[in-house]
Structure formats: C-alpha cells, structure tokens
Amino acid sequence: MIPFLDLKAINQQYEKELKDACARVIDSGWYIMGNELSAFEQEFAQYCGTKHSIGVANGLDALTLTLRAWKEMGKIKDGDEVIVQANTYIASVLAITENNLTPVLVEPDVDTYNLSPEGIKAAITPKTKVILPVHLYGQISPMVEIMQIAKEHNLLVLEDCAQSHGAMIDGKKSGAWGDAAAFSFYPGKNLGALGDAGAITTNDSELANVILALRNYGSSERYKNVYCGVNSRLDEIQAAMLSVKLKYLDAEISHRRKISEIYKNGITNRNINVPKTVKECEHVWHLFVVQCNRRDDLARYLEDNGVHTLIHYPTPIHKQVAYSGLFDVNLPITEHLSETIISLPISPVMSFDSALRVVNLVNDFD
C-alpha cells in the first residue's frame, strides 16, 4: 500500500533529536512559555523573514487571534467584510465569523486554485476591510498584485499560510507578504508538530504585542488583564520539536518538488488535469491535486490498486450545514472543483519508485 502520508516514517527520521528535545523540556521543569518557545519563535521569524513570530495553540487560533487583535486596535469592527476564496478549508472562514465579521466568498483562479486579483477587485465594497488569501496546496497567491490592491483600497491583508511553509515569490517567503500571516503546524503540514500547534508572523510590533497578550488570557503582565483574552499558547514540547524539524524543512520541500516533477512529467492521461504552477512562485507541494471528471471512480481504482488518496475538499463552505442560510452565492467554479479534485500521495519520505507506480496507475485509468 502506498499511503497518502506516513507521519510515523517522517518523524522517525529525526527520532533521536525529537526524543532528546522532549527530554530536555521534561528535565527543565518549565513547560509553558519558556526558553523553547522563545527560541522557536525567533527561529521561525528568521526563517520567514519577519520581525515577529508568535506561537499559538493551532492554526485556527492564529487566524482568529489576528483578526481579534485588529478589532482591539480599532482597525476593523463587527460586520466588516473579509474577502477569501470559496474553495478553502472551513477554518479560514470560521476565524472570520468567530470575530463577528462577514466572509465574502470569491471564486478561485481556475489554474492555481488561489485568489485572483480580478476576483478581489470585483468583490470590494465600502465595508471591505481585509483580504485573506489562502496559499492553497503550497503555492503562494499573487501577493504582489494583492498587496497593491490592498494599498489602493486601504485594506489589511492576512495570509493563511497553513499549507505554504517555505514557499516563495521572487525570494520572499510565505508569511512575509501581508500585514500578518497565520500558520498551522498540524502534524500533516510541511512543518508539522506532533500535535496541534500554530504561529502568527508579522512586522507590526503593535499587533504582535496585542496578540501576545490575547493568547495569554489578555495579559502581558501577570494578573493584569488588558483584554478579555484566551488561552492559546504553543507549549514547550511542541516548540522544541518544531525547532528540530525546522532545520530539515527545506530538504523535505526539495524532495516534495522531485516527487511533483515525476507526477507532472509522467502523467499523460488526457482525463487527468495536473496542477499548473506560476513561474515566479516556488511551490512547496503540500498537496499534489489533480482534476478528473470521474474523480470517485479514479479514487476507487487507485485504492483497489494499493494507493491511498484524499479529497481537499469535498464539500464547499457555502454548502456546509454550519453555514446554512449565511451565503446566497453562485459559485460554479468552486462547486466543480469540489466534485473533480483528488489529492495524490506526496511526502518527504515517498520513494521515487512509489511515485512512478502512481503515475503508471493513473495513466492506465480508463
């Protein structure tokens, strides 16, 4: 069986270092907001090319707390609109509605699955205050154009980088483009913890200070609470393990790119559309997503032949029960994608032989 993602094998590569990191935390006697968190925050900020990195409990909190902080700073208010692509994971929208903001779902670019500048421009209203580009599958959104639109309309930009750790446009990394960016370190991400974890990057020191307080019960000084905050702190053990894995992230991305080249160059089945990449974007291939009009048949065929696949994502947000009645929108591109996309296995421990086997099976699919 070719697994979609073998987390055990990925982490076994660094087993000794990960266990040593855990032992170091256990032996320290300090388990929350200590030296390990501070060290990882500095390392990740340096990796992304930003002034600040703030560790939080998960990627959803990273999005939610950033929007919440802008509300506390008076930059946005209840009811303001946030533009986001409709084909993203529901977390992107949950963060918006959790803050009593209004999500405006926009059709994605048909080639990259990301926000298009034209779609953003068409969706802007007097109530628009934030653009939330999601760098889906590992390819950065067209951030040069997005930042120009934001500047022209005085809008904030919050990058959702949950799938784009290490991706770049012209040498500038994901997480360094917007006013702030949210990362998830869910175990299956390119930089994955061994549990839930997340971070926010920004060059705005005022924003960073507000988020630092919000994640810690609204307090930057013990027992003095400025905000009605939450408990969303990246714990010491996860921070220590992320520091270990960050050292190997670029090498793992390199392997993912080699697998993607085998797929892109090898898949010739005319019924399968392989993903398109933007020339100036250095894709990190969190997912390798193809399109097939007989997607469910393809999934069953591959499963029967020992290849595990997944669908990202089978039900669009505007069709979810949780948001029934909120959206009155016509999104044919998003709905078509939800019916035709399928993610093939890709990981830093996948062998080239396994990738070639997947290619041969896909090409033989009739």
Short mmCIF file of C-alpha atoms in Angstrom, two decimals:
data_model
loop_
_atom_site.label_atom_id
_atom_site.label_comp_id
_atom_site.label_asym_id
_atom_site.label_seq_id
_atom_site.Cartn_x
_atom_site.Cartn_y
_atom_site.Cartn_z
CA MET A 1 0.00 0.00 0.00
CA ILE A 2 1.25 3.49 -0.85
CA PRO A 3 -0.03 5.67 2.00
CA PHE A 4 -1.19 9.19 1.40
CA LEU A 5 1.09 10.44 4.18
CA ASP A 6 3.23 8.33 6.53
CA LEU A 7 3.70 10.56 9.58
CA LYS A 8 5.43 7.81 11.55
CA ALA A 9 8.10 7.43 8.87
CA ILE A 10 8.53 11.19 8.57
CA ASN A 11 9.17 11.64 12.27
CA GLN A 12 11.29 8.50 12.63
CA GLN A 13 13.95 10.25 10.54
CA TYR A 14 14.55 12.58 13.49
CA GLU A 15 13.62 10.20 16.29
CA LYS A 16 16.67 10.76 18.47
CA GLU A 17 16.58 14.55 18.14
CA LEU A 18 12.85 14.67 18.85
CA LYS A 19 13.18 12.47 21.92
CA ASP A 20 16.15 14.50 23.13
CA ALA A 21 14.10 17.69 22.70
CA CYS A 22 11.25 16.22 24.74
CA ALA A 23 13.65 15.04 27.44
CA ARG A 24 15.24 18.48 27.58
CA VAL A 25 11.83 20.06 28.25
CA ILE A 26 10.85 17.42 30.81
CA ASP A 27 14.15 17.83 32.65
CA SER A 28 13.85 21.63 32.63
CA GLY A 29 10.74 21.65 34.79
CA TRP A 30 9.36 24.55 32.69
CA TYR A 31 6.52 23.53 30.36
CA ILE A 32 4.64 26.67 29.26
CA MET A 33 6.06 29.87 27.70
CA GLY A 34 9.71 29.17 28.38
CA ASN A 35 13.00 29.14 26.51
CA GLU A 36 11.92 26.57 23.92
CA LEU A 37 9.01 28.72 22.77
CA SER A 38 11.15 31.86 22.64
CA ALA A 39 13.83 30.03 20.65
CA PHE A 40 11.38 28.62 18.12
CA GLU A 41 9.62 31.96 17.70
CA GLN A 42 12.95 33.60 16.88
CA GLU A 43 13.97 30.79 14.53
CA PHE A 44 10.66 30.79 12.66
CA ALA A 45 10.59 34.58 12.32
CA GLN A 46 14.09 34.44 10.88
CA TYR A 47 13.09 31.63 8.52
CA CYS A 48 10.07 33.56 7.24
CA GLY A 49 11.90 36.89 7.11
CA THR A 50 9.68 38.75 9.59
CA LYS A 51 10.31 40.71 12.77
CA HIS A 52 7.92 38.69 14.89
CA SER A 53 6.62 35.15 15.24
CA ILE A 54 4.08 34.38 17.97
CA GLY A 55 3.41 30.75 18.83
CA VAL A 56 -0.22 29.81 19.47
CA ALA A 57 -2.17 26.62 20.05
CA ASN A 58 -3.20 25.91 16.44
CA GLY A 59 -3.68 27.39 13.00
CA LEU A 60 -7.31 28.36 13.53
CA ASP A 61 -6.34 30.36 16.61
CA ALA A 62 -3.60 32.04 14.56
CA LEU A 63 -6.23 33.37 12.16
CA THR A 64 -8.81 34.15 14.83
CA LEU A 65 -6.44 35.99 17.16
CA THR A 66 -5.02 38.15 14.38
CA LEU A 67 -8.47 39.36 13.36
CA ARG A 68 -9.38 39.79 17.03
CA ALA A 69 -6.25 41.88 17.61
CA TRP A 70 -7.13 44.18 14.71
CA LYS A 71 -10.54 44.67 16.32
CA GLU A 72 -8.93 45.53 19.65
CA MET A 73 -6.69 48.01 17.83
CA GLY A 74 -9.72 49.68 16.22
CA LYS A 75 -8.70 48.72 12.66
CA ILE A 76 -11.81 46.63 12.00
CA LYS A 77 -15.21 46.26 13.64
CA ASP A 78 -18.21 43.91 13.76
CA GLY A 79 -19.82 43.43 10.36
CA ASP A 80 -16.78 44.40 8.30
CA GLU A 81 -16.16 42.25 5.24
CA VAL A 82 -13.27 39.86 4.66
CA ILE A 83 -12.59 38.58 1.14
CA VAL A 84 -11.49 34.94 0.92
CA GLN A 85 -11.53 32.26 -1.79
CA ALA A 86 -14.52 29.95 -1.61
CA ASN A 87 -12.61 26.69 -2.12
CA THR A 88 -10.53 26.95 1.05
CA TYR A 89 -10.80 24.80 4.19
CA ILE A 90 -13.53 25.91 6.58
CA ALA A 91 -11.02 27.16 9.20
CA SER A 92 -10.34 30.24 7.07
CA VAL A 93 -13.99 31.24 7.35
CA LEU A 94 -14.52 30.08 10.94
CA ALA A 95 -11.97 32.68 12.05
CA ILE A 96 -13.94 35.37 10.25
CA THR A 97 -17.35 34.52 11.66
CA GLU A 98 -15.92 33.91 15.14
CA ASN A 99 -15.00 37.60 15.14
CA ASN A 100 -18.46 38.73 14.00
CA LEU A 101 -17.03 39.69 10.63
CA THR A 102 -18.63 38.94 7.27
CA PRO A 103 -16.93 36.46 4.92
CA VAL A 104 -17.18 37.32 1.23
CA LEU A 105 -16.54 34.16 -0.77
CA VAL A 106 -14.78 34.67 -4.09
CA GLU A 107 -14.24 32.15 -6.88
CA PRO A 108 -10.64 30.95 -7.18
CA ASP A 109 -8.37 31.18 -10.18
CA VAL A 110 -9.16 28.07 -12.23
CA ASP A 111 -5.47 27.25 -12.76
CA THR A 112 -3.89 27.92 -9.34
CA TYR A 113 -6.94 27.49 -7.03
CA ASN A 114 -5.87 30.70 -5.25
CA LEU A 115 -7.43 34.16 -5.06
CA SER A 116 -7.32 36.12 -8.29
CA PRO A 117 -6.76 39.90 -8.35
CA GLU A 118 -9.78 40.28 -10.64
CA GLY A 119 -11.97 38.39 -8.19
CA ILE A 120 -10.83 40.56 -5.31
CA LYS A 121 -11.48 43.80 -7.20
CA ALA A 122 -14.99 42.69 -8.14
CA ALA A 123 -15.81 41.82 -4.51
CA ILE A 124 -14.64 45.05 -2.85
CA THR A 125 -17.37 47.17 -1.24
CA PRO A 126 -17.28 50.10 1.19
CA LYS A 127 -17.45 47.51 4.03
CA THR A 128 -14.40 45.54 2.85
CA LYS A 129 -11.56 45.80 5.36
CA VAL A 130 -9.46 42.62 4.99
CA ILE A 131 -8.21 40.36 2.21
CA LEU A 132 -7.49 36.82 3.37
CA PRO A 133 -5.53 34.98 0.65
CA VAL A 134 -5.11 31.26 1.31
CA HIS A 135 -1.98 29.81 -0.27
CA LEU A 136 -3.65 26.53 -1.14
CA TYR A 137 -1.73 23.32 -1.70
CA GLY A 138 1.67 25.04 -1.31
CA GLN A 139 1.58 27.78 -3.96
CA ILE A 140 1.56 31.42 -2.88
CA SER A 141 -1.28 33.62 -4.06
CA PRO A 142 -0.39 36.52 -6.41
CA MET A 143 0.82 38.63 -3.49
CA VAL A 144 2.42 41.43 -5.49
CA GLU A 145 -0.92 42.25 -7.07
CA ILE A 146 -2.88 41.59 -3.87
CA MET A 147 -0.71 43.95 -1.84
CA GLN A 148 -1.12 46.63 -4.50
CA ILE A 149 -4.92 46.28 -4.37
CA ALA A 150 -4.78 46.43 -0.57
CA LYS A 151 -2.71 49.60 -0.70
CA GLU A 152 -5.06 51.26 -3.18
CA HIS A 153 -8.14 50.49 -1.06
CA ASN A 154 -6.53 50.78 2.40
CA LEU A 155 -7.19 47.14 3.25
CA LEU A 156 -5.45 44.78 5.66
CA VAL A 157 -4.00 41.52 4.36
CA LEU A 158 -3.92 38.34 6.45
CA GLU A 159 -2.15 35.44 4.75
CA ASP A 160 -3.38 31.94 5.50
CA CYS A 161 -0.11 30.01 5.26
CA ALA A 162 -1.29 26.70 6.69
CA GLN A 163 -0.18 24.87 3.53
CA SER A 164 2.71 27.03 2.33
CA HIS A 165 5.60 26.86 4.81
CA GLY A 166 8.72 27.84 2.87
CA ALA A 167 7.01 28.81 -0.39
CA MET A 168 8.36 31.94 -2.07
CA ILE A 169 7.74 34.53 -4.75
CA ASP A 170 10.94 36.13 -6.03
CA GLY A 171 12.78 35.05 -2.88
CA LYS A 172 10.22 36.47 -0.41
CA LYS A 173 8.68 33.77 1.74
CA SER A 174 5.10 32.96 2.56
CA GLY A 175 4.23 34.76 5.79
CA ALA A 176 6.26 37.89 4.97
CA TRP A 177 3.94 39.47 2.43
CA GLY A 178 0.82 40.57 4.32
CA ASP A 179 0.24 42.71 7.37
CA ALA A 180 0.19 39.39 9.23
CA ALA A 181 0.14 35.68 8.46
CA ALA A 182 -1.24 32.59 10.15
CA PHE A 183 0.48 29.20 10.14
CA SER A 184 -0.70 25.77 11.20
CA PHE A 185 1.75 23.12 12.38
CA TYR A 186 -0.82 20.35 12.36
CA PRO A 187 1.11 17.05 12.08
CA GLY A 188 0.34 16.63 8.38
CA LYS A 189 1.66 20.05 7.34
CA ASN A 190 5.02 20.51 5.62
CA LEU A 191 6.32 21.71 9.00
CA GLY A 192 4.30 19.54 11.35
CA ALA A 193 4.34 19.27 15.11
CA LEU A 194 3.47 16.07 16.96
CA GLY A 195 0.15 17.57 17.99
CA ASP A 196 -1.70 20.82 17.44
CA ALA A 197 0.36 23.99 17.08
CA GLY A 198 0.34 27.28 15.19
CA ALA A 199 2.03 30.65 14.81
CA ILE A 200 1.48 34.20 13.59
CA THR A 201 4.13 36.19 11.74
CA THR A 202 4.15 39.96 11.29
CA ASN A 203 6.39 43.01 11.02
CA ASP A 204 3.90 45.08 13.04
CA SER A 205 5.23 45.33 16.61
CA GLU A 206 1.99 46.82 17.97
CA LEU A 207 -0.02 43.95 16.51
CA ALA A 208 2.47 41.42 17.89
CA ASN A 209 2.17 42.86 21.39
CA VAL A 210 -1.64 42.72 21.30
CA ILE A 211 -1.58 39.09 20.12
CA LEU A 212 0.98 38.18 22.79
CA ALA A 213 -1.48 39.43 25.40
CA LEU A 214 -4.58 37.92 23.78
CA ARG A 215 -3.05 34.42 23.63
CA ASN A 216 -2.31 34.62 27.38
CA TYR A 217 -5.69 35.48 28.92
CA GLY A 218 -5.39 39.08 27.69
CA SER A 219 -2.38 39.70 29.91
CA SER A 220 1.15 40.86 29.18
CA GLU A 221 1.90 41.29 32.87
CA ARG A 222 0.85 38.61 35.33
CA TYR A 223 -2.54 39.23 36.94
CA LYS A 224 -3.05 42.43 34.93
CA ASN A 225 -5.52 41.74 32.13
CA VAL A 226 -5.92 44.38 29.45
CA TYR A 227 -8.17 42.29 27.18
CA CYS A 228 -10.70 39.50 27.57
CA GLY A 229 -8.20 37.08 26.10
CA VAL A 230 -7.95 33.34 25.63
CA ASN A 231 -5.54 30.53 26.44
CA SER A 232 -3.78 29.77 23.16
CA ARG A 233 -0.10 29.14 23.85
CA LEU A 234 2.28 26.96 21.89
CA ASP A 235 3.63 24.67 24.59
CA GLU A 236 7.30 23.99 25.25
CA ILE A 237 7.44 20.40 24.00
CA GLN A 238 5.82 21.22 20.65
CA ALA A 239 8.06 24.27 20.26
CA ALA A 240 11.14 22.15 20.96
CA MET A 241 10.14 19.53 18.40
CA LEU A 242 9.31 22.18 15.80
CA SER A 243 12.79 23.63 16.26
CA VAL A 244 14.20 20.21 15.40
CA LYS A 245 12.02 19.79 12.32
CA LEU A 246 12.51 23.35 11.04
CA LYS A 247 16.16 22.50 10.36
CA TYR A 248 15.07 19.89 7.82
CA LEU A 249 12.14 21.71 6.23
CA ASP A 250 13.96 22.94 3.12
CA ALA A 251 15.39 19.47 2.43
CA GLU A 252 11.92 17.94 2.78
CA ILE A 253 10.49 20.57 0.42
CA SER A 254 13.21 19.67 -2.10
CA HIS A 255 12.11 16.03 -2.02
CA ARG A 256 8.45 17.03 -2.44
CA ARG A 257 9.43 19.01 -5.53
CA LYS A 258 11.16 15.96 -7.03
CA ILE A 259 8.03 13.87 -6.48
CA SER A 260 5.92 16.60 -8.08
CA GLU A 261 8.18 16.63 -11.15
CA ILE A 262 7.73 12.86 -11.54
CA TYR A 263 3.97 13.40 -11.44
CA LYS A 264 3.88 16.44 -13.73
CA ASN A 265 6.22 14.95 -16.32
CA GLY A 266 4.83 11.43 -16.13
CA ILE A 267 1.04 11.78 -16.05
CA THR A 268 -0.18 11.78 -19.64
CA ASN A 269 -3.76 10.52 -19.22
CA ARG A 270 -5.94 13.03 -21.08
CA ASN A 271 -8.70 12.55 -18.48
CA ILE A 272 -6.44 13.91 -15.73
CA ASN A 273 -5.52 17.59 -15.35
CA VAL A 274 -2.28 18.12 -13.44
CA PRO A 275 -1.78 21.32 -11.40
CA LYS A 276 -0.37 24.44 -13.01
CA THR A 277 2.32 26.50 -11.34
CA VAL A 278 3.14 30.17 -11.55
CA LYS A 279 6.64 30.69 -12.94
CA GLU A 280 7.86 33.11 -10.27
CA CYS A 281 6.39 31.08 -7.37
CA GLU A 282 8.48 28.42 -5.66
CA HIS A 283 5.78 25.85 -4.88
CA VAL A 284 6.29 23.64 -1.80
CA TRP A 285 3.77 20.93 -2.78
CA HIS A 286 1.94 20.39 0.47
CA LEU A 287 -0.59 18.62 -1.74
CA PHE A 288 -0.50 17.39 -5.33
CA VAL A 289 -4.05 17.94 -6.53
CA VAL A 290 -5.28 16.76 -9.93
CA GLN A 291 -8.69 17.06 -11.55
CA CYS A 292 -10.71 14.24 -13.04
CA ASN A 293 -14.36 14.32 -14.12
CA ARG A 294 -14.65 10.73 -12.87
CA ARG A 295 -12.93 11.52 -9.59
CA ASP A 296 -14.76 8.94 -7.46
CA ASP A 297 -14.05 6.18 -9.97
CA LEU A 298 -10.38 7.19 -10.02
CA ALA A 299 -10.22 7.15 -6.21
CA ARG A 300 -11.73 3.65 -6.04
CA TYR A 301 -9.43 2.40 -8.80
CA LEU A 302 -6.31 3.69 -7.06
CA GLU A 303 -7.47 2.33 -3.68
CA ASP A 304 -8.08 -1.09 -5.25
CA ASN A 305 -4.51 -0.94 -6.57
CA GLY A 306 -2.94 -0.01 -3.26
CA VAL A 307 -2.77 3.80 -3.50
CA HIS A 308 -4.43 5.92 -0.84
CA THR A 309 -5.81 9.30 -1.94
CA LEU A 310 -7.75 12.11 -0.28
CA ILE A 311 -10.06 14.93 -1.38
CA HIS A 312 -9.33 18.53 -0.40
CA TYR A 313 -12.18 19.47 -0.08
CA PRO A 314 -15.38 17.52 -0.97
CA THR A 315 -17.97 19.99 0.38
CA PRO A 316 -17.62 23.74 -0.26
CA ILE A 317 -18.04 26.08 2.70
CA HIS A 318 -21.23 27.64 1.33
CA LYS A 319 -22.76 24.14 1.23
CA GLN A 320 -21.82 23.24 4.82
CA VAL A 321 -24.66 22.80 7.34
CA ALA A 322 -22.78 25.05 9.77
CA TYR A 323 -23.27 27.97 7.38
CA SER A 324 -26.73 27.16 6.06
CA GLY A 325 -28.57 30.40 5.40
CA LEU A 326 -25.49 32.63 5.55
CA PHE A 327 -24.42 32.50 1.92
CA ASP A 328 -26.63 33.25 -1.07
CA VAL A 329 -24.00 32.82 -3.76
CA ASN A 330 -23.47 31.20 -7.13
CA LEU A 331 -20.03 29.58 -7.19
CA PRO A 332 -19.83 27.17 -10.14
CA ILE A 333 -16.02 27.02 -10.25
CA THR A 334 -15.78 26.15 -6.56
CA GLU A 335 -18.51 23.54 -6.84
CA HIS A 336 -16.94 21.99 -9.94
CA LEU A 337 -13.58 21.73 -8.16
CA SER A 338 -15.18 20.05 -5.15
CA GLU A 339 -16.56 17.39 -7.49
CA THR A 340 -13.42 16.77 -9.56
CA ILE A 341 -10.28 17.30 -7.44
CA ILE A 342 -8.31 14.46 -5.87
CA SER A 343 -5.01 14.60 -3.99
CA LEU A 344 -2.33 12.06 -4.89
CA PRO A 345 0.20 10.85 -2.29
CA ILE A 346 3.19 13.14 -1.77
CA SER A 347 5.56 13.36 1.17
CA PRO A 348 9.23 13.80 2.09
CA VAL A 349 9.57 10.04 2.63
CA MET A 350 7.78 8.87 -0.50
CA SER A 351 10.11 6.90 -2.77
CA PHE A 352 10.56 7.77 -6.42
CA ASP A 353 9.55 4.20 -7.29
CA SER A 354 6.25 4.71 -5.47
CA ALA A 355 5.66 7.94 -7.35
CA LEU A 356 6.34 6.19 -10.65
CA ARG A 357 3.89 3.43 -9.69
CA VAL A 358 1.22 6.07 -9.05
CA VAL A 359 1.99 7.65 -12.43
CA ASN A 360 1.62 4.32 -14.23
CA LEU A 361 -1.65 3.53 -12.49
CA VAL A 362 -3.09 6.99 -13.26
CA ASN A 363 -2.08 6.67 -16.90
CA ASP A 364 -3.73 3.24 -17.11
CA PHE A 365 -7.01 4.56 -15.69
CA ASP A 366 -9.70 4.39 -18.36
#
